[in-house]
Amino acid sequence: MTVPQPSNDPVRDTFKEFLNSKSLRVTNQRMAIFDAAFGMEDHFTAEDLLDKARAIDSSVSRATVYRALPILTESNLIREVDVGRDYKFYAANKDVRTFQAQVICTDCEKIFEIDAPFMEWYGQTVASKLGLEVVDQRLQVSARCPGKKNGVCSNEAIQARA
Amino acid sequence: MTVPQPSNDPVRDTFKEFLNSKSLRVTNQRMAIFDAAFGMEDHFTAEDLLDKARAIDSSVSRATVYRALPILTESNLIREVDVGRDYKFYAANKDVRTFQAQVICTDCEKIFEIDAPFMEWYGQTVASKLGLEVVDQRLQVSARCPGKKNGVCSNEAIQARA
DNA sequence: CTCGATGCAAAATTTTTGCAGTCCC
DNA sequence: GGGACTGCAAAAATTTTGCATCGAG
């Protein structure tokens, strides 16, 4: 429950180093977007991120958020979680070590992240049979709460988009 | 290489029966869209489908294609293949028996369908731990041709979107 | 200073929708 | 003949882009 001190945040420094290594500039807006992403409790959309980043630095624009997302993704500090909606979700890589699968509840829209370490092996096996090299992979299960009406779900996680 | 006779096509009849069972009407446009989908060699987008359907019945409109797609999906005659692009892909269920994973070549953009029968089991295992019931699942591997420049791929399958 | 980064607003893309006319059953 | 279906064009919704200005290094 303690508010992390940005100046002491090693991940924050990692991002700055990444920017430097790519000759990208460390701007207030980029750092606000970074802080917003790592302040998210859960998965978030570009629009969620814009709102939260603006709460930190009101000058952040939508365009800058969209321009920052590929940078954050490339740096491996956040990951894209495409669950087949019209828009994409993202999540901060806080302490992810193994491959994650997503279980998406179609009733409450909650996205659960599940460890699926065997996937690392699976993707390589399948790709190598085709002579290809794995770049990325995703495993997603859409599921519903049995006995629940659409829209109301028993999971205490009835908080879809942050 | 023989042109299938629509009147003898059992899958075509299945679609008509599906429409009847749902009290939906058998219109020229819907059948043209159906024929277009089953005439596709590979994965296709809504726009691809519109083009091909219009070649059969020039009166088919984009709106009707978009309205037909959920019907074809519900009938299980085609399936949605979301590979994380801005637009969705579809594929006719010609003779699919087991769960299919997709390997997407990031160089030639070709989508390979791979049998992954164990996924049926995997999804249920993971979902049941959360007390959920599987609705759908997808497993996708993005991979690239090693040694190829982006855009040119050695796979003879250098035909991305039909 | 210089050139990358930003904000704004317009544009681009894919999909959806309202409405008046059409045609299946 | 009635209501479902269709085409058209406008609308939605998300993401991208052009351009003048700003600011990090």
mmCIF file of C-alpha atoms (C1' of nucleotides) in Angstrom:
data_model
loop_
_atom_site.group_PDB
_atom_site.id
_atom_site.type_symbol
_atom_site.label_atom_id
_atom_site.label_comp_id
_atom_site.label_asym_id
_atom_site.label_seq_id
_atom_site.Cartn_x
_atom_site.Cartn_y
_atom_site.Cartn_z
ATOM 1 C CA MET A 1 0.000 0.000 0.000
ATOM 2 C CA THR A 2 2.985 2.291 0.091
ATOM 3 C CA VAL A 3 3.247 4.675 -2.789
ATOM 4 C CA PRO A 4 6.418 3.833 -4.699
ATOM 5 C CA GLN A 5 8.970 6.602 -4.864
ATOM 6 C CA PRO A 6 9.576 7.231 -8.534
ATOM 7 C CA SER A 7 13.116 8.345 -7.920
ATOM 8 C CA ASN A 8 13.888 5.030 -6.280
ATOM 9 C CA ASP A 9 12.132 2.872 -8.820
ATOM 10 C CA PRO A 10 14.639 0.653 -10.594
ATOM 11 C CA VAL A 11 12.166 -0.234 -13.362
ATOM 12 C CA ARG A 12 11.748 3.446 -14.052
ATOM 13 C CA ASP A 13 15.493 3.728 -14.470
ATOM 14 C CA THR A 14 15.444 0.729 -16.791
ATOM 15 C CA PHE A 15 13.031 2.589 -19.017
ATOM 16 C CA LYS A 16 15.229 5.668 -19.060
ATOM 17 C CA GLU A 17 18.202 3.538 -19.949
ATOM 18 C CA PHE A 18 16.234 1.920 -22.713
ATOM 19 C CA LEU A 19 15.332 5.324 -24.111
ATOM 20 C CA ASN A 20 18.953 6.399 -23.975
ATOM 21 C CA SER A 21 20.156 3.229 -25.633
ATOM 22 C CA LYS A 22 17.822 3.914 -28.536
ATOM 23 C CA SER A 23 18.691 7.603 -28.655
ATOM 24 C CA LEU A 24 15.149 8.461 -27.693
ATOM 25 C CA ARG A 25 14.530 11.397 -25.443
ATOM 26 C CA VAL A 26 13.386 11.199 -21.850
ATOM 27 C CA THR A 27 10.395 13.511 -21.891
ATOM 28 C CA ASN A 28 7.936 14.330 -19.174
ATOM 29 C CA GLN A 29 5.132 12.873 -21.227
ATOM 30 C CA ARG A 30 6.908 9.579 -21.797
ATOM 31 C CA MET A 31 7.671 9.230 -18.132
ATOM 32 C CA ALA A 32 4.100 10.105 -17.193
ATOM 33 C CA ILE A 33 2.872 7.405 -19.537
ATOM 34 C CA PHE A 34 5.346 4.959 -18.075
ATOM 35 C CA ASP A 35 4.261 5.791 -14.538
ATOM 36 C CA ALA A 36 0.636 5.491 -15.530
ATOM 37 C CA ALA A 37 1.203 2.043 -17.020
ATOM 38 C CA PHE A 38 2.984 0.794 -13.910
ATOM 39 C CA GLY A 39 0.324 2.325 -11.701
ATOM 40 C CA MET A 40 -2.336 0.178 -13.330
ATOM 41 C CA GLU A 41 -3.654 -2.654 -11.217
ATOM 42 C CA ASP A 42 -4.796 -4.672 -14.152
ATOM 43 C CA HIS A 43 -4.992 -4.775 -17.912
ATOM 44 C CA PHE A 44 -5.652 -1.460 -19.580
ATOM 45 C CA THR A 45 -6.492 0.046 -22.940
ATOM 46 C CA ALA A 46 -4.836 2.953 -24.705
ATOM 47 C CA GLU A 47 -7.686 5.147 -23.522
ATOM 48 C CA ASP A 48 -7.304 3.995 -19.902
ATOM 49 C CA LEU A 49 -3.639 4.817 -20.152
ATOM 50 C CA LEU A 50 -4.340 8.265 -21.559
ATOM 51 C CA ASP A 51 -6.657 9.059 -18.657
ATOM 52 C CA LYS A 52 -4.184 7.924 -16.047
ATOM 53 C CA ALA A 53 -1.223 9.602 -17.740
ATOM 54 C CA ARG A 54 -3.163 12.856 -17.907
ATOM 55 C CA ALA A 55 -3.833 12.651 -14.206
ATOM 56 C CA ILE A 56 -0.052 12.733 -13.779
ATOM 57 C CA ASP A 57 0.754 15.211 -16.537
ATOM 58 C CA SER A 58 -2.235 16.943 -18.027
ATOM 59 C CA SER A 59 -0.316 17.850 -21.163
ATOM 60 C CA VAL A 60 -0.188 14.232 -22.380
ATOM 61 C CA SER A 61 -2.046 13.800 -25.628
ATOM 62 C CA ARG A 62 -3.680 10.776 -27.153
ATOM 63 C CA ALA A 63 -1.180 10.788 -30.020
ATOM 64 C CA THR A 64 1.726 10.608 -27.624
ATOM 65 C CA VAL A 65 0.190 7.664 -25.827
ATOM 66 C CA TYR A 66 -0.178 5.812 -29.107
ATOM 67 C CA ARG A 67 3.374 6.726 -30.036
ATOM 68 C CA ALA A 68 4.707 5.589 -26.667
ATOM 69 C CA LEU A 69 2.995 2.207 -26.619
ATOM 70 C CA PRO A 70 5.246 0.564 -29.240
ATOM 71 C CA ILE A 71 8.279 1.864 -27.378
ATOM 72 C CA LEU A 72 7.095 0.421 -24.093
ATOM 73 C CA THR A 73 6.278 -2.851 -25.802
ATOM 74 C CA GLU A 74 9.674 -3.030 -27.488
ATOM 75 C CA SER A 75 11.381 -2.371 -24.194
ATOM 76 C CA ASN A 76 9.554 -5.378 -22.779
ATOM 77 C CA LEU A 77 8.318 -3.289 -19.893
ATOM 78 C CA ILE A 78 4.726 -3.739 -20.924
ATOM 79 C CA ARG A 79 3.161 -6.401 -23.091
ATOM 80 C CA GLU A 80 0.307 -6.350 -25.540
ATOM 81 C CA VAL A 81 -2.607 -8.586 -24.649
ATOM 82 C CA ASP A 82 -4.849 -8.927 -27.641
ATOM 83 C CA VAL A 83 -8.039 -10.659 -26.651
ATOM 84 C CA GLY A 84 -9.795 -10.288 -29.946
ATOM 85 C CA ARG A 85 -11.635 -7.078 -29.211
ATOM 86 C CA ASP A 86 -11.676 -4.093 -31.482
ATOM 87 C CA TYR A 87 -9.127 -2.408 -29.280
ATOM 88 C CA LYS A 88 -6.005 -3.801 -27.646
ATOM 89 C CA PHE A 89 -5.217 -4.333 -24.003
ATOM 90 C CA TYR A 90 -1.860 -3.892 -22.370
ATOM 91 C CA ALA A 91 -0.330 -4.915 -19.052
ATOM 92 C CA ALA A 92 2.796 -3.863 -17.200
ATOM 93 C CA ASN A 93 5.369 -6.635 -16.861
ATOM 94 C CA LYS A 94 5.660 -6.338 -13.126
ATOM 95 C CA ASP A 95 7.095 -9.731 -12.214
ATOM 96 C CA VAL A 96 6.316 -12.111 -15.009
ATOM 97 C CA ARG A 97 8.803 -14.933 -15.412
ATOM 98 C CA THR A 98 7.035 -17.622 -17.408
ATOM 99 C CA PHE A 99 4.803 -17.557 -20.435
ATOM 100 C CA GLN A 100 1.312 -16.358 -19.599
ATOM 101 C CA ALA A 101 -1.934 -17.570 -21.082
ATOM 102 C CA GLN A 102 -5.099 -15.508 -20.753
ATOM 103 C CA VAL A 103 -8.473 -16.709 -19.632
ATOM 104 C CA ILE A 104 -11.102 -14.164 -20.571
ATOM 105 C CA CYS A 105 -14.425 -14.361 -18.769
ATOM 106 C CA THR A 106 -17.080 -13.544 -21.334
ATOM 107 C CA ASP A 107 -19.492 -12.572 -18.555
ATOM 108 C CA CYS A 108 -17.505 -10.175 -16.405
ATOM 109 C CA GLU A 109 -14.840 -9.442 -19.064
ATOM 110 C CA LYS A 110 -12.104 -10.001 -16.527
ATOM 111 C CA ILE A 111 -8.795 -11.183 -17.938
ATOM 112 C CA PHE A 112 -6.979 -13.777 -15.837
ATOM 113 C CA GLU A 113 -3.286 -14.374 -16.431
ATOM 114 C CA ILE A 114 -2.235 -17.993 -16.067
ATOM 115 C CA ASP A 115 1.240 -19.502 -16.085
ATOM 116 C CA ALA A 116 1.655 -21.789 -19.053
ATOM 117 C CA PRO A 117 5.373 -22.604 -19.120
ATOM 118 C CA PHE A 118 4.988 -25.474 -21.587
ATOM 119 C CA MET A 119 3.990 -22.988 -24.258
ATOM 120 C CA GLU A 120 7.579 -21.882 -24.633
ATOM 121 C CA TRP A 121 8.396 -25.374 -25.798
ATOM 122 C CA TYR A 122 5.270 -25.818 -27.833
ATOM 123 C CA GLY A 123 5.720 -22.756 -30.003
ATOM 124 C CA GLN A 124 9.298 -23.632 -30.829
ATOM 125 C CA THR A 125 8.429 -27.182 -31.726
ATOM 126 C CA VAL A 126 5.646 -26.197 -34.069
ATOM 127 C CA ALA A 127 7.502 -23.304 -35.651
ATOM 128 C CA SER A 128 10.682 -25.259 -36.241
ATOM 129 C CA LYS A 129 8.740 -27.880 -38.164
ATOM 130 C CA LEU A 130 7.893 -25.091 -40.587
ATOM 131 C CA GLY A 131 11.435 -23.784 -40.565
ATOM 132 C CA LEU A 132 10.366 -20.664 -38.721
ATOM 133 C CA GLU A 133 11.632 -18.851 -35.673
ATOM 134 C CA VAL A 134 9.198 -17.889 -32.903
ATOM 135 C CA VAL A 135 8.678 -14.174 -32.441
ATOM 136 C CA ASP A 136 5.728 -14.235 -30.108
ATOM 137 C CA GLN A 137 2.853 -16.426 -29.123
ATOM 138 C CA ARG A 138 -0.433 -16.247 -27.318
ATOM 139 C CA LEU A 139 -2.832 -18.713 -25.846
ATOM 140 C CA GLN A 140 -6.240 -17.497 -24.915
ATOM 141 C CA VAL A 141 -9.278 -19.209 -23.497
ATOM 142 C CA SER A 142 -12.637 -17.513 -23.586
ATOM 143 C CA ALA A 143 -14.887 -18.881 -20.892
ATOM 144 C CA ARG A 144 -18.095 -18.018 -19.123
ATOM 145 C CA CYS A 145 -19.453 -18.384 -15.614
ATOM 146 C CA PRO A 146 -21.951 -21.227 -15.810
ATOM 147 C CA GLY A 147 -25.353 -20.281 -14.473
ATOM 148 C CA LYS A 148 -24.744 -16.574 -14.757
ATOM 149 C CA LYS A 149 -26.648 -14.236 -16.993
ATOM 150 C CA ASN A 150 -24.560 -12.344 -19.447
ATOM 151 C CA GLY A 151 -23.183 -9.262 -17.816
ATOM 152 C CA VAL A 152 -23.326 -10.439 -14.234
ATOM 153 C CA CYS A 153 -20.613 -12.735 -13.020
ATOM 154 C CA SER A 154 -19.966 -14.287 -9.653
ATOM 155 C CA ASN A 155 -16.223 -13.755 -9.732
ATOM 156 C CA GLU A 156 -15.440 -11.079 -7.196
ATOM 157 C CA ALA A 157 -13.442 -9.717 -10.099
ATOM 158 C CA ILE A 158 -16.409 -7.839 -11.475
ATOM 159 C CA GLN A 159 -14.162 -5.027 -12.564
ATOM 160 C CA ALA A 160 -13.489 -5.328 -16.230
ATOM 161 C CA ARG A 161 -11.546 -2.393 -17.588
ATOM 162 C CA ALA A 162 -9.722 -0.866 -14.605
ATOM 163 C CA MET B 1 -10.302 -28.348 -60.568
ATOM 164 C CA THR B 2 -13.943 -29.144 -61.235
ATOM 165 C CA VAL B 3 -16.383 -26.444 -60.425
ATOM 166 C CA PRO B 4 -18.614 -27.720 -57.623
ATOM 167 C CA GLN B 5 -22.275 -27.890 -58.488
ATOM 168 C CA PRO B 6 -24.032 -25.733 -55.938
ATOM 169 C CA SER B 7 -27.192 -27.771 -56.165
ATOM 170 C CA ASN B 8 -25.282 -30.907 -55.179
ATOM 171 C CA ASP B 9 -23.274 -29.358 -52.386
ATOM 172 C CA PRO B 10 -24.292 -30.892 -49.060
ATOM 173 C CA VAL B 11 -22.608 -28.144 -47.033
ATOM 174 C CA ARG B 12 -24.637 -25.606 -48.940
ATOM 175 C CA ASP B 13 -27.777 -27.457 -47.901
ATOM 176 C CA THR B 14 -26.554 -27.515 -44.328
ATOM 177 C CA PHE B 15 -26.381 -23.733 -44.414
ATOM 178 C CA LYS B 16 -29.897 -23.493 -45.794
ATOM 179 C CA GLU B 17 -31.132 -25.799 -43.076
ATOM 180 C CA PHE B 18 -29.372 -23.709 -40.488
ATOM 181 C CA LEU B 19 -31.069 -20.592 -41.801
ATOM 182 C CA ASN B 20 -34.444 -22.316 -41.723
ATOM 183 C CA SER B 21 -33.897 -23.624 -38.209
ATOM 184 C CA LYS B 22 -33.265 -20.074 -37.051
ATOM 185 C CA SER B 23 -36.166 -18.676 -39.062
ATOM 186 C CA LEU B 24 -33.731 -16.698 -41.149
ATOM 187 C CA ARG B 25 -34.413 -16.252 -44.823
ATOM 188 C CA VAL B 26 -32.492 -17.856 -47.636
ATOM 189 C CA THR B 27 -31.595 -14.867 -49.768
ATOM 190 C CA ASN B 28 -29.505 -14.658 -52.898
ATOM 191 C CA GLN B 29 -27.032 -12.438 -51.138
ATOM 192 C CA ARG B 30 -26.585 -14.807 -48.198
ATOM 193 C CA MET B 31 -26.017 -17.728 -50.516
ATOM 194 C CA ALA B 32 -23.569 -15.725 -52.623
ATOM 195 C CA ILE B 33 -21.635 -14.885 -49.481
ATOM 196 C CA PHE B 34 -21.706 -18.519 -48.426
ATOM 197 C CA ASP B 35 -20.449 -19.651 -51.837
ATOM 198 C CA ALA B 36 -17.753 -17.002 -51.788
ATOM 199 C CA ALA B 37 -16.543 -18.152 -48.373
ATOM 200 C CA PHE B 38 -16.353 -21.777 -49.448
ATOM 201 C CA GLY B 39 -14.661 -20.808 -52.687
ATOM 202 C CA MET B 40 -11.777 -19.272 -50.762
ATOM 203 C CA GLU B 41 -8.548 -21.234 -50.860
ATOM 204 C CA ASP B 42 -7.243 -19.725 -47.685
ATOM 205 C CA HIS B 43 -8.004 -17.315 -44.898
ATOM 206 C CA PHE B 44 -9.891 -14.228 -45.924
ATOM 207 C CA THR B 45 -11.005 -10.876 -44.585
ATOM 208 C CA ALA B 46 -14.448 -9.303 -44.713
ATOM 209 C CA GLU B 47 -13.265 -7.230 -47.652
ATOM 210 C CA ASP B 48 -11.947 -10.280 -49.527
ATOM 211 C CA LEU B 49 -15.303 -11.918 -48.966
ATOM 212 C CA LEU B 50 -17.164 -8.886 -50.267
ATOM 213 C CA ASP B 51 -15.117 -8.911 -53.472
ATOM 214 C CA LYS B 52 -15.650 -12.586 -54.094
ATOM 215 C CA ALA B 53 -19.345 -12.469 -53.203
ATOM 216 C CA ARG B 54 -19.833 -9.544 -55.568
ATOM 217 C CA ALA B 55 -18.253 -11.577 -58.358
ATOM 218 C CA ILE B 56 -21.083 -14.047 -57.814
ATOM 219 C CA ASP B 57 -23.870 -11.569 -57.147
ATOM 220 C CA SER B 58 -22.951 -7.972 -57.843
ATOM 221 C CA SER B 59 -25.767 -6.703 -55.630
ATOM 222 C CA VAL B 60 -24.048 -7.854 -52.428
ATOM 223 C CA SER B 61 -23.206 -4.932 -50.173
ATOM 224 C CA ARG B 62 -20.568 -4.562 -47.524
ATOM 225 C CA ALA B 63 -23.225 -4.243 -44.845
ATOM 226 C CA THR B 64 -24.731 -7.570 -45.798
ATOM 227 C CA VAL B 65 -21.354 -9.252 -45.631
ATOM 228 C CA TYR B 66 -20.816 -7.919 -42.132
ATOM 229 C CA ARG B 67 -24.300 -9.007 -41.163
ATOM 230 C CA ALA B 68 -23.776 -12.476 -42.627
ATOM 231 C CA LEU B 69 -20.464 -13.185 -40.942
ATOM 232 C CA PRO B 70 -21.891 -13.713 -37.438
ATOM 233 C CA ILE B 71 -24.495 -16.045 -38.904
ATOM 234 C CA LEU B 72 -21.874 -18.117 -40.704
ATOM 235 C CA THR B 73 -19.775 -18.192 -37.571
ATOM 236 C CA GLU B 74 -22.696 -19.275 -35.408
ATOM 237 C CA SER B 75 -23.522 -22.031 -37.818
ATOM 238 C CA ASN B 76 -19.970 -23.302 -37.435
ATOM 239 C CA LEU B 77 -19.537 -23.317 -41.187
ATOM 240 C CA ILE B 78 -16.798 -20.734 -40.982
ATOM 241 C CA ARG B 79 -14.579 -19.772 -38.085
ATOM 242 C CA GLU B 80 -13.070 -16.525 -36.982
ATOM 243 C CA VAL B 81 -9.273 -16.448 -36.943
ATOM 244 C CA ASP B 82 -8.132 -13.406 -35.054
ATOM 245 C CA VAL B 83 -4.408 -12.987 -35.483
ATOM 246 C CA GLY B 84 -4.153 -9.665 -33.729
ATOM 247 C CA ARG B 85 -4.446 -7.445 -36.755
ATOM 248 C CA ASP B 86 -6.761 -4.477 -36.976
ATOM 249 C CA TYR B 87 -9.160 -6.543 -39.041
ATOM 250 C CA LYS B 88 -10.295 -10.124 -38.581
ATOM 251 C CA PHE B 89 -9.640 -13.154 -40.735
ATOM 252 C CA TYR B 90 -12.058 -15.982 -41.405
ATOM 253 C CA ALA B 91 -11.755 -19.466 -42.853
ATOM 254 C CA ALA B 92 -14.285 -21.971 -44.117
ATOM 255 C CA ASN B 93 -14.517 -25.110 -42.013
ATOM 256 C CA LYS B 94 -13.952 -27.481 -44.864
ATOM 257 C CA ASP B 95 -12.774 -30.591 -43.031
ATOM 258 C CA VAL B 96 -11.493 -29.533 -39.665
ATOM 259 C CA ARG B 97 -11.790 -32.168 -36.959
ATOM 260 C CA THR B 98 -9.368 -31.192 -34.221
ATOM 261 C CA PHE B 99 -8.471 -27.943 -32.567
ATOM 262 C CA GLN B 100 -6.314 -25.772 -34.802
ATOM 263 C CA ALA B 101 -3.488 -23.510 -33.761
ATOM 264 C CA GLN B 102 -2.220 -20.807 -36.088
ATOM 265 C CA VAL B 103 1.360 -20.087 -36.997
ATOM 266 C CA ILE B 104 1.593 -16.662 -38.564
ATOM 267 C CA CYS B 105 4.698 -15.914 -40.595
ATOM 268 C CA THR B 106 5.592 -12.301 -39.885
ATOM 269 C CA ASP B 107 7.527 -12.102 -43.151
ATOM 270 C CA CYS B 108 5.126 -13.467 -45.754
ATOM 271 C CA GLU B 109 2.019 -13.028 -43.572
ATOM 272 C CA LYS B 110 0.890 -16.533 -44.416
ATOM 273 C CA ILE B 111 -1.286 -18.200 -41.801
ATOM 274 C CA PHE B 112 -0.580 -21.906 -41.259
ATOM 275 C CA GLU B 113 -3.199 -24.047 -39.528
ATOM 276 C CA ILE B 114 -1.740 -26.696 -37.260
ATOM 277 C CA ASP B 115 -3.502 -29.515 -35.450
ATOM 278 C CA ALA B 116 -3.209 -29.040 -31.711
ATOM 279 C CA PRO B 117 -5.567 -31.637 -30.236
ATOM 280 C CA PHE B 118 -4.184 -31.304 -26.713
ATOM 281 C CA MET B 119 -5.548 -27.787 -26.536
ATOM 282 C CA GLU B 120 -9.046 -29.090 -26.055
ATOM 283 C CA TRP B 121 -7.886 -30.602 -22.813
ATOM 284 C CA TYR B 122 -5.731 -27.687 -21.794
ATOM 285 C CA GLY B 123 -8.438 -25.065 -22.016
ATOM 286 C CA GLN B 124 -10.855 -27.093 -19.981
ATOM 287 C CA THR B 125 -8.297 -27.789 -17.294
ATOM 288 C CA VAL B 126 -7.354 -24.165 -16.869
ATOM 289 C CA ALA B 127 -10.889 -22.827 -17.080
ATOM 290 C CA SER B 128 -12.303 -25.328 -14.619
ATOM 291 C CA LYS B 129 -9.737 -24.258 -12.030
ATOM 292 C CA LEU B 130 -11.374 -20.847 -12.210
ATOM 293 C CA GLY B 131 -14.853 -22.361 -12.181
ATOM 294 C CA LEU B 132 -15.432 -21.297 -15.758
ATOM 295 C CA GLU B 133 -16.705 -23.076 -18.824
ATOM 296 C CA VAL B 134 -14.732 -22.876 -22.068
ATOM 297 C CA VAL B 135 -16.439 -21.021 -24.878
ATOM 298 C CA ASP B 136 -13.562 -20.763 -27.298
ATOM 299 C CA GLN B 137 -9.813 -20.743 -27.360
ATOM 300 C CA ARG B 138 -6.971 -19.810 -29.626
ATOM 301 C CA LEU B 139 -3.302 -20.556 -29.750
ATOM 302 C CA GLN B 140 -1.178 -18.503 -32.072
ATOM 303 C CA VAL B 141 2.502 -18.434 -32.783
ATOM 304 C CA SER B 142 4.024 -15.526 -34.644
ATOM 305 C CA ALA B 143 7.232 -16.556 -36.320
ATOM 306 C CA ARG B 144 9.589 -15.326 -38.970
ATOM 307 C CA CYS B 145 11.725 -16.894 -41.677
ATOM 308 C CA PRO B 146 15.276 -16.714 -40.372
ATOM 309 C CA GLY B 147 17.621 -15.011 -42.788
ATOM 310 C CA LYS B 148 14.845 -13.337 -44.709
ATOM 311 C CA LYS B 149 14.338 -9.615 -44.978
ATOM 312 C CA ASN B 150 10.953 -8.449 -43.851
ATOM 313 C CA GLY B 151 8.505 -8.740 -46.687
ATOM 314 C CA VAL B 152 10.232 -11.464 -48.651
ATOM 315 C CA CYS B 153 9.848 -15.001 -47.437
ATOM 316 C CA SER B 154 11.105 -18.288 -48.805
ATOM 317 C CA ASN B 155 7.873 -20.150 -48.140
ATOM 318 C CA GLU B 156 6.259 -20.737 -51.479
ATOM 319 C CA ALA B 157 3.231 -19.487 -49.629
ATOM 320 C CA ILE B 158 4.000 -15.883 -50.489
ATOM 321 C CA GLN B 159 0.330 -15.172 -50.895
ATOM 322 C CA ALA B 160 -0.897 -13.487 -47.806
ATOM 323 C CA ARG B 161 -4.454 -12.265 -48.194
ATOM 324 C CA ALA B 162 -5.880 -14.431 -50.986
ATOM 325 C "C1'" DC C 1 21.041 25.342 -31.410
ATOM 326 C "C1'" DT C 2 19.130 21.267 -33.569
ATOM 327 C "C1'" DC C 3 16.367 17.747 -34.442
ATOM 328 C "C1'" DG C 4 13.445 14.687 -32.112
ATOM 329 C "C1'" DA C 5 8.932 14.925 -29.592
ATOM 330 C "C1'" DT C 6 4.501 16.846 -28.871
ATOM 331 C "C1'" DG C 7 -0.460 18.513 -29.400
ATOM 332 C "C1'" DC C 8 -4.069 19.232 -32.262
ATOM 333 C "C1'" DA C 9 -7.137 18.060 -35.545
ATOM 334 C "C1'" DA C 10 -7.967 15.805 -39.628
ATOM 335 C "C1'" DA C 11 -7.585 11.360 -41.824
ATOM 336 C "C1'" DA C 12 -7.589 6.462 -42.196
ATOM 337 C "C1'" DT C 13 -9.566 1.860 -41.243
ATOM 338 C "C1'" DT C 14 -12.656 -1.409 -40.061
ATOM 339 C "C1'" DT C 15 -17.213 -2.341 -38.560
ATOM 340 C "C1'" DT C 16 -21.956 -0.826 -37.261
ATOM 341 C "C1'" DT C 17 -26.362 1.341 -37.874
ATOM 342 C "C1'" DG C 18 -30.646 4.124 -39.451
ATOM 343 C "C1'" DC C 19 -33.789 4.263 -42.975
ATOM 344 C "C1'" DA C 20 -36.463 3.571 -47.029
ATOM 345 C "C1'" DG C 21 -37.217 0.301 -50.363
ATOM 346 C "C1'" DT C 22 -37.143 -4.869 -51.638
ATOM 347 C "C1'" DC C 23 -38.392 -9.626 -51.824
ATOM 348 C "C1'" DC C 24 -38.691 -14.209 -49.251
ATOM 349 C "C1'" DC C 25 -42.133 -17.175 -47.336
ATOM 350 C "C1'" DG D 1 -48.935 -8.961 -47.837
ATOM 351 C "C1'" DG D 2 -46.029 -8.562 -43.895
ATOM 352 C "C1'" DG D 3 -41.946 -8.489 -41.807
ATOM 353 C "C1'" DA D 4 -37.274 -9.827 -42.459
ATOM 354 C "C1'" DC D 5 -33.443 -8.399 -45.529
ATOM 355 C "C1'" DT D 6 -30.861 -5.277 -48.290
ATOM 356 C "C1'" DG D 7 -28.150 -1.233 -50.064
ATOM 357 C "C1'" DC D 8 -26.608 3.127 -49.204
ATOM 358 C "C1'" DA D 9 -24.440 6.426 -46.791
ATOM 359 C "C1'" DA D 10 -23.557 8.308 -42.547
ATOM 360 C "C1'" DA D 11 -21.801 7.188 -38.028
ATOM 361 C "C1'" DA D 12 -18.788 4.854 -34.630
ATOM 362 C "C1'" DA D 13 -14.680 3.616 -32.668
ATOM 363 C "C1'" DT D 14 -9.879 3.030 -32.512
ATOM 364 C "C1'" DT D 15 -5.446 4.264 -34.260
ATOM 365 C "C1'" DT D 16 -2.427 6.994 -37.407
ATOM 366 C "C1'" DT D 17 -0.507 11.078 -39.463
ATOM 367 C "C1'" DG D 18 0.702 15.994 -41.152
ATOM 368 C "C1'" DC D 19 2.259 20.110 -39.502
ATOM 369 C "C1'" DA D 20 3.676 23.918 -36.717
ATOM 370 C "C1'" DT D 21 5.661 24.405 -32.300
ATOM 371 C "C1'" DC D 22 8.272 23.015 -28.259
ATOM 372 C "C1'" DG D 23 12.039 21.400 -25.592
ATOM 373 C "C1'" DA D 24 15.773 17.727 -24.375
ATOM 374 C "C1'" DG D 25 20.517 17.166 -24.874
#
